[in-house]
Amino acid sequence: MRRMLLAALLAGSLAFGSACGAGANSSGDSPNEDLTVIGMSQVGAESDWRVANSESMKAVFTEENGYRLLFDDARQKQENQITAIRRFIQQQVDYIVLMPISESGWDSVLQEAKEAGIPVILVDRMADVEDESLYAAHIGSDFLREGRLAVSWMEDAFREAEDPVRIIHIQGTPGSTAQLGRTAALEEGIAARENWELLARLDGDFTQAKTYEVMTEYLSSPSGRGDIDVVYCENDNIAFGALQALEEQGYPCGRGGVSIITFDATRGALTECLRGKISLAVECNPLLGPLVEEAVRAMEAGRTPEKHRYVEEQAFTGEDLTEALIEGREY
Ligand code: GZL
Ligand code: ZN
């Protein structure tokens, strides 16, 4: 029913020669009614991870695969995501796919989607909603587990250390599941070892520019001088910004210098890891498109998809890496 209505709407807009052309392909055929329409709200393009995640979605939700993808980039603002979801509801899309920028603030707009009978799939981070029936499925990473992989590496690397292990913690977007999980793991580690010392906690917002700015400011402040053993970066773009600031301020990174820990393990970070500049890269898999499409297919077939699906992830040090392995990775 919904598709017929949408097709009629599209046909209508065609009748008025609408510029959007959304309803017809290049040969001007009438809109193809049996495409499944996906309204997708993406956080933004703040990081290499995010770009790979968007590409993974666009590669699978194609017309050849039977989809019309309405893709919205929220430029890292939750209000833009909420506006996009309301537009998708008006357009009566078949499914809404939401990569929520932060965990809170989604209950009412997801309630509106539920009342419109449009299933919502949460991808990557989580939305912290009272009523779990507000989303049909969640597909993402276990960020606490990622953080614990990093903390156990730190335990091994600093097991013999008698004097304080001096740590700078640079966080991702405040309130995002990735930040919350990766932060919780480090806080567990620091609470469990009295010789682990937190020097500073900075907000890098998952971007290189912001991190370079806040790290340079910290390192050139009076309290910022002195030994640094570990910089715990909650994603690769934070690590790149920290690396640049550290080296500019005279802190060599890698063996014998500052140990940089990062999350995502994009090719750029793995290359720095192979070179020895980054000590540990914890993988966070952005290639979620196929898993999201699996959930859509399940619901199209009247089946109930898994409520929570977590992707497999590992951690890399320089010893685990070769040029060939890095080249062979998809992101
Ligand atoms: C993690 C994702 C995070 C990445 C960052 O799944 O939410 O957001 O770690 C990205 O690179 O910006
Ligand atoms: Zn749950």
Short mmCIF file of C-alpha atoms and ligand atoms in Angstrom, two decimals:
data_model
loop_
_atom_site.label_atom_id
_atom_site.label_comp_id
_atom_site.label_asym_id
_atom_site.label_seq_id
_atom_site.Cartn_x
_atom_site.Cartn_y
_atom_site.Cartn_z
CA MET A 1 0.00 0.00 0.00
CA ARG A 2 2.66 2.45 1.08
CA ARG A 3 4.64 1.89 -2.11
CA MET A 4 1.63 2.52 -4.33
CA LEU A 5 1.00 5.79 -2.50
CA LEU A 6 4.64 6.76 -2.86
CA ALA A 7 4.65 5.76 -6.53
CA ALA A 8 1.55 7.89 -7.09
CA LEU A 9 3.26 10.79 -5.32
CA LEU A 10 6.38 10.32 -7.43
CA ALA A 11 4.33 9.98 -10.60
CA GLY A 12 2.46 13.13 -9.56
CA SER A 13 5.70 15.02 -9.11
CA LEU A 14 6.82 13.75 -12.52
CA ALA A 15 3.61 15.08 -14.04
CA PHE A 16 4.64 18.56 -12.90
CA GLY A 17 8.11 18.01 -14.34
CA SER A 18 9.62 18.19 -10.88
CA ALA A 19 13.37 18.78 -11.04
CA CYS A 20 14.04 16.16 -8.39
CA GLY A 21 13.81 13.33 -10.92
CA ALA A 22 13.72 11.07 -7.92
CA GLY A 23 10.85 9.10 -9.44
CA ALA A 24 12.30 8.28 -12.84
CA ASN A 25 15.55 6.77 -14.06
CA SER A 26 17.52 8.30 -16.90
CA SER A 27 15.25 6.89 -19.61
CA GLY A 28 12.29 8.67 -18.00
CA ASP A 29 10.43 5.43 -17.23
CA SER A 30 7.62 5.68 -14.74
CA PRO A 31 8.78 5.19 -11.13
CA ASN A 32 9.51 1.58 -10.37
CA GLU A 33 6.86 0.76 -7.73
CA ASP A 34 8.51 -2.31 -6.30
CA LEU A 35 11.68 -0.58 -5.05
CA THR A 36 11.96 -0.73 -1.26
CA VAL A 37 12.43 2.83 -0.06
CA ILE A 38 15.07 3.34 2.67
CA GLY A 39 15.28 6.65 4.55
CA MET A 40 18.84 6.79 5.96
CA SER A 41 20.06 9.34 8.49
CA GLN A 42 23.88 9.37 8.71
CA VAL A 43 25.80 11.29 11.43
CA GLY A 44 28.06 13.20 9.06
CA ALA A 45 31.51 12.76 7.49
CA GLU A 46 33.63 13.52 10.56
CA SER A 47 36.04 10.62 10.17
CA ASP A 48 37.53 8.09 7.76
CA TRP A 49 35.44 5.48 9.56
CA ARG A 50 32.25 7.39 8.85
CA VAL A 51 33.06 7.79 5.16
CA ALA A 52 33.68 4.02 4.86
CA ASN A 53 30.42 3.35 6.71
CA SER A 54 28.43 5.55 4.29
CA GLU A 55 30.09 3.92 1.27
CA SER A 56 29.18 0.50 2.64
CA MET A 57 25.51 1.54 2.84
CA LYS A 58 25.39 3.13 -0.62
CA ALA A 59 27.04 0.05 -2.15
CA VAL A 60 24.27 -2.24 -0.96
CA PHE A 61 21.10 -0.11 -1.10
CA THR A 62 21.12 0.33 -4.89
CA GLU A 63 18.32 0.28 -7.46
CA GLU A 64 19.85 -2.86 -8.96
CA ASN A 65 19.37 -4.50 -5.56
CA GLY A 66 15.77 -3.26 -5.46
CA TYR A 67 16.13 -0.16 -3.28
CA ARG A 68 15.63 3.56 -3.49
CA LEU A 69 17.99 5.09 -0.92
CA LEU A 70 17.13 8.53 0.50
CA PHE A 71 20.44 9.41 2.20
CA ASP A 72 20.70 12.36 4.59
CA ASP A 73 24.00 13.67 6.05
CA ALA A 74 23.24 15.38 9.38
CA ARG A 75 26.58 17.22 9.57
CA GLN A 76 26.97 15.94 13.14
CA LYS A 77 23.83 17.61 14.50
CA GLN A 78 21.12 15.56 16.20
CA GLU A 79 18.44 18.07 15.24
CA ASN A 80 19.25 17.46 11.57
CA GLN A 81 18.78 13.73 12.13
CA ILE A 82 15.41 14.29 13.77
CA THR A 83 14.32 16.58 10.89
CA ALA A 84 15.38 13.94 8.36
CA ILE A 85 13.44 11.21 10.18
CA ARG A 86 10.30 13.37 10.19
CA ARG A 87 10.73 13.96 6.44
CA PHE A 88 11.12 10.20 5.86
CA ILE A 89 7.87 9.65 7.80
CA GLN A 90 6.04 12.17 5.59
CA GLN A 91 7.47 10.47 2.52
CA GLN A 92 6.17 7.19 3.94
CA VAL A 93 9.44 5.33 3.36
CA ASP A 94 9.44 1.58 3.92
CA TYR A 95 12.31 1.56 6.47
CA ILE A 96 14.28 4.12 8.44
CA VAL A 97 17.98 3.41 9.05
CA LEU A 98 19.45 5.64 11.76
CA MET A 99 23.10 5.99 12.79
CA PRO A 100 22.39 7.92 16.00
CA ILE A 101 25.04 10.55 16.81
CA SER A 102 24.38 10.22 20.56
CA GLU A 103 22.38 7.86 22.77
CA SER A 104 19.77 10.25 24.16
CA GLY A 105 16.92 12.28 22.67
CA TRP A 106 15.28 9.78 20.32
CA ASP A 107 12.15 8.56 22.12
CA SER A 108 9.61 10.95 20.63
CA VAL A 109 10.72 10.87 16.99
CA LEU A 110 11.02 7.07 17.06
CA GLN A 111 7.54 6.94 18.59
CA GLU A 112 6.31 8.94 15.56
CA ALA A 113 7.95 6.42 13.22
CA LYS A 114 6.33 3.57 15.14
CA GLU A 115 2.91 5.21 14.86
CA ALA A 116 3.49 5.62 11.11
CA GLY A 117 4.22 1.88 10.95
CA ILE A 118 7.78 2.40 9.69
CA PRO A 119 10.37 -0.02 11.15
CA VAL A 120 13.60 1.61 12.39
CA ILE A 121 17.01 -0.06 12.23
CA LEU A 122 19.72 1.41 14.49
CA VAL A 123 23.26 1.14 13.10
CA ASP A 124 26.69 1.59 14.70
CA ARG A 125 25.95 3.48 17.93
CA MET A 126 22.92 2.88 20.16
CA ALA A 127 19.86 4.98 20.96
CA ASP A 128 19.00 4.80 24.65
CA VAL A 129 15.21 4.50 24.45
CA GLU A 130 12.78 3.48 27.21
CA ASP A 131 10.83 1.19 24.94
CA GLU A 132 12.95 -1.22 22.87
CA SER A 133 10.02 -1.80 20.52
CA LEU A 134 10.86 1.63 19.04
CA TYR A 135 13.49 -0.10 16.91
CA ALA A 136 13.33 -3.39 15.07
CA ALA A 137 17.06 -4.16 15.15
CA HIS A 138 20.43 -2.75 16.19
CA ILE A 139 23.60 -3.57 14.31
CA GLY A 140 26.88 -2.20 15.63
CA SER A 141 30.04 -2.65 17.65
CA ASP A 142 30.62 -3.61 21.28
CA PHE A 143 32.55 -0.50 22.27
CA LEU A 144 33.23 -1.64 25.84
CA ARG A 145 34.84 -4.78 24.45
CA GLU A 146 36.95 -2.67 22.09
CA GLY A 147 38.13 -0.56 25.02
CA ARG A 148 38.92 -3.65 27.08
CA LEU A 149 41.11 -4.98 24.25
CA ALA A 150 43.10 -1.74 24.51
CA VAL A 151 43.31 -1.82 28.32
CA SER A 152 44.56 -5.41 28.34
CA TRP A 153 47.28 -4.39 25.88
CA MET A 154 48.23 -1.54 28.25
CA GLU A 155 48.37 -4.02 31.15
CA ASP A 156 50.87 -6.17 29.24
CA ALA A 157 52.88 -3.23 27.93
CA PHE A 158 53.25 -1.63 31.38
CA ARG A 159 53.20 -4.75 33.60
CA GLU A 160 56.75 -4.18 34.88
CA ALA A 161 56.30 -0.42 35.31
CA GLU A 162 56.96 0.66 38.91
CA ASP A 163 56.59 4.42 38.50
CA PRO A 164 53.34 5.99 37.34
CA VAL A 165 51.93 5.20 33.89
CA ARG A 166 50.97 8.70 32.76
CA ILE A 167 47.93 8.70 30.48
CA ILE A 168 46.22 11.34 28.34
CA HIS A 169 42.66 10.37 27.36
CA ILE A 170 41.19 12.01 24.24
CA GLN A 171 37.49 11.28 23.88
CA GLY A 172 35.12 11.08 20.91
CA THR A 173 31.77 12.85 20.52
CA PRO A 174 30.36 13.21 24.04
CA GLY A 175 27.41 10.90 24.70
CA SER A 176 27.98 8.69 21.67
CA THR A 177 28.00 4.97 22.38
CA ALA A 178 31.52 4.71 20.97
CA GLN A 179 32.75 7.35 23.44
CA LEU A 180 30.83 5.89 26.37
CA GLY A 181 32.09 2.34 25.87
CA ARG A 182 35.71 3.17 25.11
CA THR A 183 35.81 5.61 28.06
CA ALA A 184 34.26 3.08 30.47
CA ALA A 185 36.97 0.53 29.67
CA LEU A 186 39.79 3.01 30.38
CA GLU A 187 38.11 4.14 33.59
CA GLU A 188 37.92 0.49 34.70
CA GLY A 189 41.63 0.12 33.95
CA ILE A 190 42.63 3.26 35.84
CA ALA A 191 40.44 2.31 38.84
CA ALA A 192 42.09 -1.12 39.03
CA ARG A 193 45.73 0.09 39.00
CA GLU A 194 46.96 2.70 41.43
CA ASN A 195 50.08 3.45 39.36
CA TRP A 196 48.02 4.40 36.28
CA GLU A 197 47.74 8.18 36.38
CA LEU A 198 45.26 10.19 34.26
CA LEU A 199 47.03 13.44 33.30
CA ALA A 200 44.15 14.93 31.29
CA ARG A 201 40.88 14.10 29.59
CA LEU A 202 40.34 16.10 26.38
CA ASP A 203 37.40 16.20 23.92
CA GLY A 204 38.59 15.43 20.39
CA ASP A 205 35.04 14.92 19.01
CA PHE A 206 36.36 12.18 16.67
CA THR A 207 38.02 14.75 14.39
CA GLN A 208 41.68 15.43 13.62
CA ALA A 209 41.32 19.22 13.61
CA LYS A 210 39.65 19.45 17.02
CA THR A 211 42.18 17.04 18.55
CA TYR A 212 45.19 18.87 17.10
CA GLU A 213 43.82 22.08 18.63
CA VAL A 214 43.05 20.76 22.13
CA MET A 215 46.23 18.65 22.32
CA THR A 216 48.48 21.53 21.22
CA GLU A 217 46.78 23.78 23.77
CA TYR A 218 47.29 21.18 26.52
CA LEU A 219 50.93 20.40 25.65
CA SER A 220 51.89 24.08 25.56
CA SER A 221 50.21 24.81 28.91
CA PRO A 222 52.34 24.73 32.12
CA SER A 223 50.53 21.57 33.39
CA GLY A 224 51.12 19.93 30.03
CA ARG A 225 54.87 19.50 30.37
CA GLY A 226 56.43 16.28 31.64
CA ASP A 227 56.49 12.60 30.75
CA ILE A 228 53.60 11.05 28.85
CA ASP A 229 53.44 7.25 28.56
CA VAL A 230 50.11 6.66 26.77
CA VAL A 231 47.69 8.73 24.69
CA TYR A 232 44.37 6.81 24.50
CA CYS A 233 42.63 8.12 21.35
CA GLU A 234 39.01 7.12 20.84
CA ASN A 235 39.34 7.01 17.05
CA ASP A 236 41.95 7.24 14.28
CA ASN A 237 41.31 10.87 13.38
CA ILE A 238 41.91 11.77 17.02
CA ALA A 239 45.14 9.75 16.88
CA PHE A 240 46.31 11.62 13.75
CA GLY A 241 45.66 14.97 15.43
CA ALA A 242 47.41 13.89 18.65
CA LEU A 243 50.39 12.48 16.75
CA GLN A 244 50.87 15.77 14.87
CA ALA A 245 50.65 17.86 18.08
CA LEU A 246 52.92 15.53 20.08
CA GLU A 247 55.68 15.48 17.47
CA GLU A 248 55.48 19.25 17.00
CA GLN A 249 55.87 19.67 20.78
CA GLY A 250 58.91 17.39 20.89
CA TYR A 251 57.31 14.11 22.03
CA PRO A 252 58.49 11.21 19.85
CA CYS A 253 55.78 8.56 19.42
CA GLY A 254 56.21 4.78 19.32
CA ARG A 255 58.81 2.48 20.88
CA GLY A 256 60.74 4.32 23.57
CA GLY A 257 58.38 7.30 23.27
CA VAL A 258 54.67 7.94 23.72
CA SER A 259 52.44 4.86 23.15
CA ILE A 260 49.46 5.88 21.04
CA ILE A 261 46.36 3.71 21.20
CA THR A 262 43.63 4.21 18.60
CA PHE A 263 40.24 2.78 17.57
CA ASP A 264 38.84 2.10 14.08
CA ALA A 265 42.04 0.69 12.49
CA THR A 266 41.47 2.33 9.10
CA ARG A 267 44.27 1.82 6.57
CA GLY A 268 45.88 5.14 7.54
CA ALA A 269 46.14 4.12 11.18
CA LEU A 270 47.37 0.62 10.33
CA THR A 271 50.12 2.17 8.23
CA GLU A 272 51.23 4.35 11.19
CA CYS A 273 51.08 1.19 13.30
CA LEU A 274 53.28 -0.73 10.86
CA ARG A 275 55.70 2.22 10.93
CA GLY A 276 55.75 2.02 14.73
CA LYS A 277 54.22 5.48 15.40
CA ILE A 278 50.93 4.02 16.70
CA SER A 279 51.33 1.20 19.23
CA LEU A 280 47.87 -0.40 19.08
CA ALA A 281 44.98 -0.08 16.60
CA VAL A 282 41.68 -1.61 17.75
CA GLU A 283 39.42 -2.46 14.82
CA CYS A 284 35.92 -0.99 14.59
CA ASN A 285 34.19 -2.37 11.53
CA PRO A 286 32.32 0.24 9.41
CA LEU A 287 31.26 -2.23 6.72
CA LEU A 288 27.75 -2.67 8.11
CA GLY A 289 25.77 -2.27 4.87
CA PRO A 290 25.36 -5.99 4.16
CA LEU A 291 24.20 -6.69 7.75
CA VAL A 292 21.64 -3.89 7.58
CA GLU A 293 20.37 -5.23 4.25
CA GLU A 294 20.06 -8.69 5.80
CA ALA A 295 17.78 -7.24 8.49
CA VAL A 296 15.66 -5.47 5.84
CA ARG A 297 15.36 -8.68 3.82
CA ALA A 298 14.31 -10.58 6.95
CA MET A 299 11.53 -8.08 7.62
CA GLU A 300 10.50 -8.03 3.94
CA ALA A 301 10.10 -11.81 4.29
CA GLY A 302 8.00 -11.34 7.43
CA ARG A 303 10.71 -12.63 9.76
CA THR A 304 11.96 -10.90 12.94
CA PRO A 305 15.63 -9.89 12.73
CA GLU A 306 18.05 -10.30 15.69
CA LYS A 307 17.48 -7.44 18.12
CA HIS A 308 21.18 -6.74 18.63
CA ARG A 309 23.93 -7.84 16.26
CA TYR A 310 27.57 -7.08 17.04
CA VAL A 311 30.35 -7.26 14.45
CA GLU A 312 33.59 -9.18 15.06
CA GLU A 313 36.62 -6.99 15.78
CA GLN A 314 40.30 -7.47 16.70
CA ALA A 315 43.32 -5.38 17.72
CA PHE A 316 46.54 -4.86 15.74
CA THR A 317 50.11 -4.04 16.77
CA GLY A 318 52.99 -3.42 14.34
CA GLU A 319 54.08 -7.06 14.58
CA ASP A 320 50.68 -8.25 13.25
CA LEU A 321 50.85 -6.09 10.13
CA THR A 322 52.34 -6.19 6.64
CA GLU A 323 51.92 -3.81 3.69
CA ALA A 324 50.00 -6.55 1.88
CA LEU A 325 47.57 -7.10 4.75
CA ILE A 326 46.89 -3.36 4.95
CA GLU A 327 46.44 -3.04 1.19
CA GLY A 328 44.02 -5.94 1.24
CA ARG A 329 41.66 -4.32 3.72
CA GLU A 330 38.51 -2.64 2.45
CA TYR A 331 38.79 0.60 4.45
C1 GZL B 1 32.25 3.81 15.91
C2 GZL B 1 31.76 5.10 15.31
C3 GZL B 1 32.76 6.17 15.58
C4 GZL B 1 34.11 5.85 14.98
C5 GZL B 1 34.55 7.21 14.63
O1 GZL B 1 31.41 2.78 15.53
O2 GZL B 1 30.54 5.50 15.90
O3 GZL B 1 32.30 7.37 14.97
O4 GZL B 1 34.95 5.20 15.89
C6 GZL B 1 33.29 7.77 14.03
O5 GZL B 1 35.60 7.26 13.72
O6 GZL B 1 33.38 9.13 13.88
ZN ZN B 2 18.51 -4.29 23.94
#
